[in-house]
Short mmCIF file of C-alpha atoms (C1' of nucleotides) in Angstrom, two decimals:
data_model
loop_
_atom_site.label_atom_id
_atom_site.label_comp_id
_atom_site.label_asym_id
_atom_site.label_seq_id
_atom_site.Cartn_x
_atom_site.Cartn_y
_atom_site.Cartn_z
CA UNK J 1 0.00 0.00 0.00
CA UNK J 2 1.31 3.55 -0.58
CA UNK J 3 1.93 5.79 1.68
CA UNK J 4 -0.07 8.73 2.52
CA UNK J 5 -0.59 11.98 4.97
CA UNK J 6 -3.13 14.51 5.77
CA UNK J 7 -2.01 17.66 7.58
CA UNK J 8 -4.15 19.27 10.51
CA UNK J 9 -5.84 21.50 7.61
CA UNK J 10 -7.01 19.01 5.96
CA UNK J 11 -4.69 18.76 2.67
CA UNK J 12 -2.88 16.04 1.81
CA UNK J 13 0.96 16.29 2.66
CA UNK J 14 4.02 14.76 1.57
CA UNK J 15 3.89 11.21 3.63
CA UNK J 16 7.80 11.44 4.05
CA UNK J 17 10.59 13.25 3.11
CA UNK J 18 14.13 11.24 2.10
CA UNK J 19 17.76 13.19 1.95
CA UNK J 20 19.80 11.09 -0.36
CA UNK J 21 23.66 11.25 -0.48
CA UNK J 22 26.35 10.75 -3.11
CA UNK J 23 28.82 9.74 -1.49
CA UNK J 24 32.03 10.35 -3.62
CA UNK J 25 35.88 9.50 -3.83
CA UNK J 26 38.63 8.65 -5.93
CA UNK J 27 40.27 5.10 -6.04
CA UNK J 28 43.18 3.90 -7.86
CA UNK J 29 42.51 7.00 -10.38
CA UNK J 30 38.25 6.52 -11.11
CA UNK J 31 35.51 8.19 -9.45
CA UNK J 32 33.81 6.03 -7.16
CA UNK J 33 30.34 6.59 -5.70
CA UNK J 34 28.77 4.44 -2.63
CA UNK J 35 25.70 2.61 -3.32
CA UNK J 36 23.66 0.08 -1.09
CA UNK J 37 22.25 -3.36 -2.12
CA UNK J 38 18.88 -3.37 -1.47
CA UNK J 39 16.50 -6.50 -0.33
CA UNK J 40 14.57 -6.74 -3.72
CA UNK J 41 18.34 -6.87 -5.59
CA UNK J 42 18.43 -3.42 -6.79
CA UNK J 43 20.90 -0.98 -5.91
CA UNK J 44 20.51 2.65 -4.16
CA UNK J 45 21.93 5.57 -2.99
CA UNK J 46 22.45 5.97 0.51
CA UNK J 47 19.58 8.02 2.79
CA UNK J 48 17.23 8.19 5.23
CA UNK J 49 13.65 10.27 6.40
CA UNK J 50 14.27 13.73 7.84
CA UNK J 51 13.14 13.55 11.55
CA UNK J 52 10.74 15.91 12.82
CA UNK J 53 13.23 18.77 14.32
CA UNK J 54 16.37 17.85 12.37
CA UNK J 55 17.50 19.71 9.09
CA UNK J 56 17.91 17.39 6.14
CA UNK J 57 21.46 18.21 6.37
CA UNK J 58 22.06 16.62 9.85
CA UNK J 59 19.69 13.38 8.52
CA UNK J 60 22.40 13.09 5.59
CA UNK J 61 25.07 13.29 8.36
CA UNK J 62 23.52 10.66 9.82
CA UNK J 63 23.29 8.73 6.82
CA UNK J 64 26.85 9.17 6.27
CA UNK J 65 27.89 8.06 9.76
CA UNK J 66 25.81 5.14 9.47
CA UNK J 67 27.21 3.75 6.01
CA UNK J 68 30.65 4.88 6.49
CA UNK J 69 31.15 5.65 10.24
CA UNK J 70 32.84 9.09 9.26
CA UNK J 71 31.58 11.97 10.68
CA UNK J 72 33.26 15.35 9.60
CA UNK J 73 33.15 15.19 5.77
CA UNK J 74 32.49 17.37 3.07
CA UNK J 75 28.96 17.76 2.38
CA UNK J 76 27.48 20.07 0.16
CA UNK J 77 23.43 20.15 -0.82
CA UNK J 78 23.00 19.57 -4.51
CA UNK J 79 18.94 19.86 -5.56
CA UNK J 80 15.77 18.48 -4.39
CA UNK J 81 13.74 15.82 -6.77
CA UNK J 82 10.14 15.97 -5.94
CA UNK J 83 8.34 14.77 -9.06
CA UNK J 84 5.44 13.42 -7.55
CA UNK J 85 5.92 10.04 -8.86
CA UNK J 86 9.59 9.43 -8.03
CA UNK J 87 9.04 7.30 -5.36
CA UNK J 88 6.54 4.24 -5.37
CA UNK J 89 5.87 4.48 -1.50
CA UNK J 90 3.97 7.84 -2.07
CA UNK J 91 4.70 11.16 -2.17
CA UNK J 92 8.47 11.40 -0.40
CA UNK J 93 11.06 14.59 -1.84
CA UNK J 94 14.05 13.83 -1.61
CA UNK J 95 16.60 16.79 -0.81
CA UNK J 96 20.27 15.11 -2.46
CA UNK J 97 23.30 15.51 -1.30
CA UNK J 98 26.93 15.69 -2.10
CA UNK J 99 29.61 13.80 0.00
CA UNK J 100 33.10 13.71 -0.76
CA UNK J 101 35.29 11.39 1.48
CA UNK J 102 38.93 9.81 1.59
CA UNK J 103 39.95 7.16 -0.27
CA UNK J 104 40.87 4.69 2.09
CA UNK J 105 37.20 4.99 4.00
CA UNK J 106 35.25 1.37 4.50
CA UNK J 107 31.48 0.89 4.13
CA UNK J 108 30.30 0.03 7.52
CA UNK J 109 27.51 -1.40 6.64
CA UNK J 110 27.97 -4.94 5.06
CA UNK J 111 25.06 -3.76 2.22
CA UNK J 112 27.16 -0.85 0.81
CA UNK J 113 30.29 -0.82 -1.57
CA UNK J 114 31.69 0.84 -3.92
CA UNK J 115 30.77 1.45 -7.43
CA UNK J 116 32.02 3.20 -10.88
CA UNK J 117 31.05 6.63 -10.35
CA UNK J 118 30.97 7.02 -14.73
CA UNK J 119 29.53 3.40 -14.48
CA UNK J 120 26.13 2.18 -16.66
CA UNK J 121 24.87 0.73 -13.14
CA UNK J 122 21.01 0.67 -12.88
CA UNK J 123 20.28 2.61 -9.62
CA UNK J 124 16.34 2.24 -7.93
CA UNK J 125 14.70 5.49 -8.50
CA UNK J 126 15.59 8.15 -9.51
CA UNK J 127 19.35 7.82 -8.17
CA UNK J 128 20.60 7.78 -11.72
CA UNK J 129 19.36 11.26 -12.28
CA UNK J 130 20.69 12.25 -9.18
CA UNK J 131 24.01 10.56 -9.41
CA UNK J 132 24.23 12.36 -12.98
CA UNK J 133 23.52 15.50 -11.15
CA UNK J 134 25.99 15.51 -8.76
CA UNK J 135 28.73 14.44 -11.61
CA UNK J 136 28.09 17.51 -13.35
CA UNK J 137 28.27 19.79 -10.57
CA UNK J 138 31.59 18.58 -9.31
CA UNK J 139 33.15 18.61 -12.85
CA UNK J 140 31.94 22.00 -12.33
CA UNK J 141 33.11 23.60 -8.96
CA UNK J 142 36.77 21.56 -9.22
CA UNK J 143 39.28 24.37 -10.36
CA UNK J 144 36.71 27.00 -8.81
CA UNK J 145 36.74 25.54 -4.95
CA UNK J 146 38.79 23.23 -2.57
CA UNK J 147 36.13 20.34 -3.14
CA UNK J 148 39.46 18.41 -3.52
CA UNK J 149 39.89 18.77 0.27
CA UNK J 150 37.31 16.24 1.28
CA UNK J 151 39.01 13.18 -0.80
CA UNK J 152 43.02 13.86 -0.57
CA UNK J 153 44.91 13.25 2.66
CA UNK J 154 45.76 16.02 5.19
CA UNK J 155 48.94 16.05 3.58
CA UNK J 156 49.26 15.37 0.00
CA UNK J 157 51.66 15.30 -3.56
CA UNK J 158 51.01 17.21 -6.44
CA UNK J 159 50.87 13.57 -8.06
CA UNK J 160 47.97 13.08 -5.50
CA UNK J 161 46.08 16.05 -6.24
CA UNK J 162 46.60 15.70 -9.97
CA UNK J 163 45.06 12.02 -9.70
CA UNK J 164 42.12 13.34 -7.50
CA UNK J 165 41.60 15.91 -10.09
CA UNK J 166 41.61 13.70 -13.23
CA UNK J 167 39.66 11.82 -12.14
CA UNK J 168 36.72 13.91 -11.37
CA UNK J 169 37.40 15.77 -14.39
CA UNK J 170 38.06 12.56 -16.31
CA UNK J 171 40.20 13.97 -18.39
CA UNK J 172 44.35 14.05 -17.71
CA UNK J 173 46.55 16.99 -17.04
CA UNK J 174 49.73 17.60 -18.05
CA UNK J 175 51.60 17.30 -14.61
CA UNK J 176 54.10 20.44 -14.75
CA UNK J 177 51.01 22.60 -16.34
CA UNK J 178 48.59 20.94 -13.44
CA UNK J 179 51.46 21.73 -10.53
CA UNK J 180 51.72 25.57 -11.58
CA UNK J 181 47.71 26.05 -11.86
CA UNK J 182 47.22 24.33 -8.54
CA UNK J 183 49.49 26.48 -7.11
CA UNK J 184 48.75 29.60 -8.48
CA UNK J 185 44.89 28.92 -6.82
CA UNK J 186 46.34 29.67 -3.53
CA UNK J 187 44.37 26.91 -1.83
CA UNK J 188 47.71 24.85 -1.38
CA UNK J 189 50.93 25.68 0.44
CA UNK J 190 53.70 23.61 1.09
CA UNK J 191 54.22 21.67 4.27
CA UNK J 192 58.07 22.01 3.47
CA UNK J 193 58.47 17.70 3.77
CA UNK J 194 58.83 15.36 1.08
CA UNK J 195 57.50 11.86 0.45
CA UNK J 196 59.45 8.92 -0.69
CA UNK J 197 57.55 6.29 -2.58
CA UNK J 198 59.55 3.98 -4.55
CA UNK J 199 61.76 5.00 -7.05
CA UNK J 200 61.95 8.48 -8.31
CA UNK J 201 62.42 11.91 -6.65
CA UNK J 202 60.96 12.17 -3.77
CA UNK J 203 57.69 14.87 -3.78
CA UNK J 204 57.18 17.64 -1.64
CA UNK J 205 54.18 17.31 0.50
CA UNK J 206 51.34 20.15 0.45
CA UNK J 207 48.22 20.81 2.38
CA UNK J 208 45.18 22.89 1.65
CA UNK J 209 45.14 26.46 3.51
CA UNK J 210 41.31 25.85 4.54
CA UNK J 211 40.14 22.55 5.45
CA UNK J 212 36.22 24.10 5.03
CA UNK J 213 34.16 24.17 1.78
CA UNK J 214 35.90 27.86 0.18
CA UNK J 215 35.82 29.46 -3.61
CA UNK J 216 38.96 29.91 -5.15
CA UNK J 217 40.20 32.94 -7.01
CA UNK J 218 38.24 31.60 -9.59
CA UNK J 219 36.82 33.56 -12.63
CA UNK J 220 38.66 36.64 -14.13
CA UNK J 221 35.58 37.68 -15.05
CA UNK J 222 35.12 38.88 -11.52
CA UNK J 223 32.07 39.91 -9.49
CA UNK J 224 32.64 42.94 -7.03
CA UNK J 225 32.20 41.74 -4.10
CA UNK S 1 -1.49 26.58 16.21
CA UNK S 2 0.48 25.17 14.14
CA UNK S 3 -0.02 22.39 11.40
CA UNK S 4 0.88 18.97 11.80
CA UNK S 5 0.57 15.30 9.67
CA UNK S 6 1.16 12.38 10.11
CA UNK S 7 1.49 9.54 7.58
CA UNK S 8 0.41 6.37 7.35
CA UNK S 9 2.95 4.31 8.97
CA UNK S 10 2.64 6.34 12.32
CA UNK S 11 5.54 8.87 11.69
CA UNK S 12 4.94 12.96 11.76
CA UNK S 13 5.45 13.95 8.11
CA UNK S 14 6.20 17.30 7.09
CA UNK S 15 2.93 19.47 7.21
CA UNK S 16 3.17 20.89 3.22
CA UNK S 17 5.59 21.69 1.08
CA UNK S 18 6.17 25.25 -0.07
CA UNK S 19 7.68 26.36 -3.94
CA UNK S 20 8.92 29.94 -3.07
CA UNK S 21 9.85 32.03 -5.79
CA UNK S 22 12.87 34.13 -6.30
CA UNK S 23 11.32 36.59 -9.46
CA UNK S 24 13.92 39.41 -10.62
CA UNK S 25 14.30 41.59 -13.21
CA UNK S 26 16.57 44.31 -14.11
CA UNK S 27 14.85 48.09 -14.44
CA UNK S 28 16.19 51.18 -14.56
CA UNK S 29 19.82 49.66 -14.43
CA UNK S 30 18.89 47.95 -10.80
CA UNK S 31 18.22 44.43 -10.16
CA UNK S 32 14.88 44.43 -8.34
CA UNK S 33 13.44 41.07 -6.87
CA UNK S 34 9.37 40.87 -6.38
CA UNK S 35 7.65 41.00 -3.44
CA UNK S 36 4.80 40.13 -1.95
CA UNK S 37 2.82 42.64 0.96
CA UNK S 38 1.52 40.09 3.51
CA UNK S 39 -1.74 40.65 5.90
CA UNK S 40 0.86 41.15 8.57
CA UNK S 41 2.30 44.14 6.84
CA UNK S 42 5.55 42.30 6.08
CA UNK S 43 6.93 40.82 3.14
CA UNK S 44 7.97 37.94 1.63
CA UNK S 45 8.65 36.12 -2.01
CA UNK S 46 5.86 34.45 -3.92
CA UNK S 47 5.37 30.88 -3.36
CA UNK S 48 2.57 28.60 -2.87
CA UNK S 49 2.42 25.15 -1.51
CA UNK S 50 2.95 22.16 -4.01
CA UNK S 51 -0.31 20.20 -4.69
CA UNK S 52 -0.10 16.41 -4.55
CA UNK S 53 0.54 15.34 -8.38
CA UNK S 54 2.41 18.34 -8.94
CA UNK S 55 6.18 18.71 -9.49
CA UNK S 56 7.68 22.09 -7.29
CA UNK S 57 8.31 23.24 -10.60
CA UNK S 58 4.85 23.35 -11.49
CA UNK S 59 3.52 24.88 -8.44
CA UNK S 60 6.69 27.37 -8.90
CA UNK S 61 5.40 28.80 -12.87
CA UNK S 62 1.53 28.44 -11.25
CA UNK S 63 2.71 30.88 -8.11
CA UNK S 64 4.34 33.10 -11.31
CA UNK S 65 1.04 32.92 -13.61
CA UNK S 66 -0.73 34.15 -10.82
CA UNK S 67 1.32 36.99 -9.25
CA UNK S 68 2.79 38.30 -12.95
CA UNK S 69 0.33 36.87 -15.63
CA UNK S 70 3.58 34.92 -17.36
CA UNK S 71 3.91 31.54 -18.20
CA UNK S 72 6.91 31.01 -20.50
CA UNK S 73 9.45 32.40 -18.46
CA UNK S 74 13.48 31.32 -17.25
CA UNK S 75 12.80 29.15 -14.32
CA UNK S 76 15.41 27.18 -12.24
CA UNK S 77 16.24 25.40 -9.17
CA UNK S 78 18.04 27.25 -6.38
CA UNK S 79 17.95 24.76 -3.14
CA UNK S 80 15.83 23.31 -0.52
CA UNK S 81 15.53 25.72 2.85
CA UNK S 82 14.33 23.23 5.14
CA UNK S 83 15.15 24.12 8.81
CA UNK S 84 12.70 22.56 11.07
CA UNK S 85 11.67 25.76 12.74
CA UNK S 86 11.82 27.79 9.09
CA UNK S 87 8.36 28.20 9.36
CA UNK S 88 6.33 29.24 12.12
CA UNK S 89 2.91 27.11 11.18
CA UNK S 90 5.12 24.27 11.05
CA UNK S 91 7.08 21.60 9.43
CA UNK S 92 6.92 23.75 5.95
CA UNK S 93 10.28 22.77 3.81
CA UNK S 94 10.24 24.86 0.70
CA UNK S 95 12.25 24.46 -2.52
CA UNK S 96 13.40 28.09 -3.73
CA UNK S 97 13.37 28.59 -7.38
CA UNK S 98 14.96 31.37 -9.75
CA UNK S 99 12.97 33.02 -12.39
CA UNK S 100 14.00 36.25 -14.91
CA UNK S 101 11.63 37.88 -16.35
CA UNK S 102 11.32 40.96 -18.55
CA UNK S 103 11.51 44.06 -16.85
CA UNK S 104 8.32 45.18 -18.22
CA UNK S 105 6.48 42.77 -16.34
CA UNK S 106 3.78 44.28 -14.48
CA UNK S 107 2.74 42.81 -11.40
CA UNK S 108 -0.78 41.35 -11.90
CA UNK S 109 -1.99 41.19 -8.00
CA UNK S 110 -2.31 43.83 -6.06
CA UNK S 111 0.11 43.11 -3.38
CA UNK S 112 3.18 42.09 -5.31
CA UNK S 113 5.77 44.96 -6.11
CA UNK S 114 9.04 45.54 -7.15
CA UNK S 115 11.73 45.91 -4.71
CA UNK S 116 15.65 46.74 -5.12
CA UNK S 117 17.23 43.15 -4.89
CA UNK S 118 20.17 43.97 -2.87
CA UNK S 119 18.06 46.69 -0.16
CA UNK S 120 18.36 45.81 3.07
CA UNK S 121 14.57 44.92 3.16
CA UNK S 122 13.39 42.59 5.84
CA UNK S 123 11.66 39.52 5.06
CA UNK S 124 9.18 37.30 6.25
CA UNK S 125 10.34 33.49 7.04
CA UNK S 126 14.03 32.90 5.76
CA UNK S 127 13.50 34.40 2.55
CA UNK S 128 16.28 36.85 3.04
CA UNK S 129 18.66 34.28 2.77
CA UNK S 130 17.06 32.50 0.04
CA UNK S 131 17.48 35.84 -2.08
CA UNK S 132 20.94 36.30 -0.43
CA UNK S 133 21.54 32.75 -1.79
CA UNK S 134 19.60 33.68 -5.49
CA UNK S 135 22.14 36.82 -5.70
CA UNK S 136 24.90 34.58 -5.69
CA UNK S 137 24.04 31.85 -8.06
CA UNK S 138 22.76 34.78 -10.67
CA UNK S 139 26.38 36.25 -10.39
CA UNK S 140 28.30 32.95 -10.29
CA UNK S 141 26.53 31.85 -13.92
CA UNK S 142 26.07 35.53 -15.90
CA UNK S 143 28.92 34.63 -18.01
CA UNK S 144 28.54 31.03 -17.84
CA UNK S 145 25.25 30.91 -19.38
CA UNK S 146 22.20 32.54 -20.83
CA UNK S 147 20.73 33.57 -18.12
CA UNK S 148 20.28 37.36 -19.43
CA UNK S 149 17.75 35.69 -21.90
CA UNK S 150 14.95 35.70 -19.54
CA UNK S 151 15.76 39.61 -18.67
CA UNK S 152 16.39 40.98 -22.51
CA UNK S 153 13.74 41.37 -24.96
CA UNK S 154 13.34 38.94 -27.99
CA UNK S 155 15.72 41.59 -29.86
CA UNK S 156 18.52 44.11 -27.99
CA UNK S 157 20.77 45.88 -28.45
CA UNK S 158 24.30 45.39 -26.78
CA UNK S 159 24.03 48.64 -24.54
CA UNK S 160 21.11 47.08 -23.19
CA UNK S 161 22.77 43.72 -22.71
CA UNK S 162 25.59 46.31 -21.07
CA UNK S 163 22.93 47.63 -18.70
CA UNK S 164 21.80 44.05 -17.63
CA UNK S 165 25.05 42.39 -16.82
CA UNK S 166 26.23 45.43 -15.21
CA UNK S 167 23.18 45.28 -12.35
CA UNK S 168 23.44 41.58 -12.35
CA UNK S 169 27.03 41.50 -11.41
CA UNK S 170 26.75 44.72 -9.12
CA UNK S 171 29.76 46.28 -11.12
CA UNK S 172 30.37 48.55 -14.53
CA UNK S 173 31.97 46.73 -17.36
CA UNK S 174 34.29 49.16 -20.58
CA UNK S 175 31.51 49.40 -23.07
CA UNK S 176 34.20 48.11 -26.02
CA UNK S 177 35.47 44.85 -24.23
CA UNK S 178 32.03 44.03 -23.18
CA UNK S 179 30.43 44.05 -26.53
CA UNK S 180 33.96 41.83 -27.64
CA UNK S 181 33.37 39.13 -24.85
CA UNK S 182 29.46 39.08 -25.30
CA UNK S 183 30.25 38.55 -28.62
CA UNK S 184 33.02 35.91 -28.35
CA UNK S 185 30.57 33.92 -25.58
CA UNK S 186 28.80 32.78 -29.28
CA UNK S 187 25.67 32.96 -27.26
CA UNK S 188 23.99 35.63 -29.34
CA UNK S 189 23.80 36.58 -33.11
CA UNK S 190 23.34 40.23 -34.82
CA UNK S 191 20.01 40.37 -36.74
CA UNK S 192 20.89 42.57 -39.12
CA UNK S 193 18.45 45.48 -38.12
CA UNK S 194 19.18 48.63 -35.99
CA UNK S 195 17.59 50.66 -33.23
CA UNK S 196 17.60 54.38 -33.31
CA UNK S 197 16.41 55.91 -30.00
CA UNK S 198 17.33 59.93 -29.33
CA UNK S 199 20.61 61.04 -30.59
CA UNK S 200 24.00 58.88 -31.11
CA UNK S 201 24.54 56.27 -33.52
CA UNK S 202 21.79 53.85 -33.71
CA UNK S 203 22.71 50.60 -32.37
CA UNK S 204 22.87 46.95 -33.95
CA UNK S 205 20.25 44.70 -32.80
CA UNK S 206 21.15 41.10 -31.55
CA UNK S 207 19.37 38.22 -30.10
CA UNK S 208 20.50 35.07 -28.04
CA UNK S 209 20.34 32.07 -30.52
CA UNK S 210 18.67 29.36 -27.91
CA UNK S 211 16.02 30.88 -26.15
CA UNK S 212 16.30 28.03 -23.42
CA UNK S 213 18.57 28.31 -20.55
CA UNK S 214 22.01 26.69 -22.01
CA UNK S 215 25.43 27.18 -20.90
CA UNK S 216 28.46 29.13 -23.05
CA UNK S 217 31.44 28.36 -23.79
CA UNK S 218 32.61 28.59 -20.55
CA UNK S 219 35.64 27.61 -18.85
CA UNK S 220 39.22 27.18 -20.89
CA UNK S 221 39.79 24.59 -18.04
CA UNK S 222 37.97 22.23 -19.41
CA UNK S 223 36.27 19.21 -18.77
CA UNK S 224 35.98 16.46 -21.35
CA UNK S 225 32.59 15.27 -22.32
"C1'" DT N 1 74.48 2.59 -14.79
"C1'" DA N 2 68.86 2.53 -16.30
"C1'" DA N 3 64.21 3.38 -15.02
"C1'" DA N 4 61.00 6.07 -12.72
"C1'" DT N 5 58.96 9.97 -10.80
"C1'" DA N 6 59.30 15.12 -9.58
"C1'" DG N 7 60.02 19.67 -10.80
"C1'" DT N 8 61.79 23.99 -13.64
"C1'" DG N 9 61.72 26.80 -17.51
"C1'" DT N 10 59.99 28.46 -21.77
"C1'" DC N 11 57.25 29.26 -25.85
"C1'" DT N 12 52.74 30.30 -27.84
"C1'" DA N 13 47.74 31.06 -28.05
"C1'" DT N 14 43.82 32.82 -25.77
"C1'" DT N 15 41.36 35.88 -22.78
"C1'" DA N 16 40.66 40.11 -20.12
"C1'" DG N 17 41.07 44.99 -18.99
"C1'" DA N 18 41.97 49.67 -20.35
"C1'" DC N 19 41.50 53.15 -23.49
"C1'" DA N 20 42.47 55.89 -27.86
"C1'" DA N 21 40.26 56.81 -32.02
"C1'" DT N 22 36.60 56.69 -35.35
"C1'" DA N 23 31.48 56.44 -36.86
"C1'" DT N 24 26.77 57.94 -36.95
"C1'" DT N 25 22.97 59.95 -35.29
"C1'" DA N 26 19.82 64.29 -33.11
"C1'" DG N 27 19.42 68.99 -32.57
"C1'" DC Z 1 28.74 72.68 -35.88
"C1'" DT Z 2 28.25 70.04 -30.71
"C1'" DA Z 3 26.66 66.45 -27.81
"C1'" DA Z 4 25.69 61.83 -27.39
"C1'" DT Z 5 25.98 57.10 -28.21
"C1'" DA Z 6 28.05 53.07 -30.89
"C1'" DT Z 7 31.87 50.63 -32.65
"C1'" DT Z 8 36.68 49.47 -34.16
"C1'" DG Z 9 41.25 48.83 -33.07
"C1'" DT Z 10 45.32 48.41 -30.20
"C1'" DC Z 11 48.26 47.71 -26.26
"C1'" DT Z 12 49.32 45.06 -22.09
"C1'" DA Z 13 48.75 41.63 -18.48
"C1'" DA Z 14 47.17 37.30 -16.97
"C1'" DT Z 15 46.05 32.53 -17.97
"C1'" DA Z 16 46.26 28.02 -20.29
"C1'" DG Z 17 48.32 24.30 -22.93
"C1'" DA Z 18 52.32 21.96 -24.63
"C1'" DC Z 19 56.69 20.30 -24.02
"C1'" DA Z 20 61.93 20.36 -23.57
"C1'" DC Z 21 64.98 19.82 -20.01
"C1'" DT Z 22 66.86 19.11 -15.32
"C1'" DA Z 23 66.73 16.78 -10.55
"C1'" DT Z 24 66.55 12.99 -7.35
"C1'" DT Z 25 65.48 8.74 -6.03
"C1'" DT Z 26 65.49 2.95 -6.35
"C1'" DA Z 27 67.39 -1.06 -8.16
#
DNA sequence: TAAATAGTGTCTATTAGACAATATTAG
DNA sequence: CTAATATTGTCTAATAGACACTATTTA
């Protein structure tokens, strides 16, 4: 049976209303987005109901923690999908998120794993849409913000960042041309170490000035403030 | 007292949903945003609460038909405001949406008016921040996209395009270079015709080639398709 | 030594900002 | 003619893309 609800005027109101995550990070050089296996085979996005007295924001949050057991990530809101038919319960918005996590971070629950961000997966739904959504908006903010933040290490190479980048842009950078554009954002300085990983010259190590979502010196074509 | 629901399964749902409407135009070389005069003698945007079979988006160009008499106007997406306490009557989540429409548009009820965008204006509810937030998404995508469609008439002239950009982006752009990088966006095409209005030399008329929103040629850092 | 990775320097094309100079109208 | 607006052209600075070359490590 679907789901239904009548407010105290006598309309009827949405019977729930979902926040849905993308949960996104970069492994061995490809996007990879989280996604849960659901009883009836299909596959999902992670999310939950908004609580009476708790922003959608703090129910993704929870979401997050639950799935991943990480609590202080990056997580931006991307756009709310409300087409009255969305969901077959009833009538349940869902306000989507955008997650961005490291690398190295395990699904704590046994239902969710990893998948191909760029992947032709069938999602229940409609997580595809979203998921499509939230590609294009990254691609978007990259060289305009520190998204980068939420996926590389505290400390990081230029080789790191470059990966992290190509990824999400899915494209490649040439890596002297990438080093002197990252640097000339001013999001990065140098932590003044290097890192040794096998053979080859050792790289210095660099960390973002602002660990918090911040706009770059983006455009040229600048807005006075 | 305020409005409640509850759904079928047991759980408090929220009590409506709301479509509020950021509407702004550019007149007289100032962005002005339209308002709404409220029994209470304050303000607040145009919005309406989303019908059951009805996408936001519908309920968002319904609230425009009736406050403005348009229907085919630039409409988009802003984000969700959905802080539990947003609304005094009660769990009210509303999904903000941006629409541009020609600055000839004449309110068509009796309470709505024009106000300067960036006054310091209260409002009613959190809509200051949601036309806080619309200011910064209309700056952030001028020159990214076609945005000044919605504003311009059918046919303009580039002062005119000049005079919209300039109160969009709070700022004065060199007449010369703006009519080169309008130009070079290859957003807009010259129609052959000119306009002749009081003395000077009668300026060439243009018009955007897509009328729907689209993006330009954007970035040089590029993302592949 | 060779192989691998990191980093510097340079050349060119594009884009942006400023502004001089010219063009075309009304009065 | 003068005032006003439109448009062309030019100069410079910043940015982006490509790539040659040097530097430092492991094996």
């Amino acid at each position: 049976m679907a789901w239904t609800a009548t407010n105290s005027e006598g309309y009827e109101a949405p019977a729930a209303l979902a926040a849905d995550v993308v949960v996104l990070t970069v492994r061995d050089a490809r996007l990879e987005a989280l996604t849960i296996d659901r009883e009836d085979g299909t596959r999902a996005l992670p999310g939950g109901f908004v609580q009476r007295h708790e922003s959608p924001e703090q129910t993704a949050r929870r979401v997050l923690g639950d799935k991943t057991g990480l609590d202080a990530v990056y997580l931006e809101q991307l756009a709310t999908f409300a087409a009255p038919t969305r969901d077959p319960r009833g009538w349940i918005p869902s306000i989507a998120y955008i997650s961005l996590v490291p690398p190295a971070t395990q699904p704590s629950d046994p239902n969710a794993r990893w998948t191909s961000a760029r992947g032709r997966h069938p999602l229940a739904f409609d997580h595809r849409a979203i998921l499509r959504h939230a590609l294009d908006r990254l691609e978007g903010k990259l060289w305009w913000s520190n998204v980068a933040v939420g996926i590389l290490p505290r400390t990081f190479t230029l080789s790191q960042a470059r990966e992290v980048y190509e990824a999400i842009a899915n494209t490649t950078y040439d890596p002297p041309t990438f080093a002197r554009d990252l640097r000339t954002t001013g999001l990065i300085t140098p932590t003044g170490s290097k890192r040794t990983a096998g053979p080859g010259r050792p790289a210095s190590l660099y960390r973002f000035h602002a660990k918090k979502p911040q706009w770059g010196a983006g455009h040229r074509k600048r807005i006075t403030g």
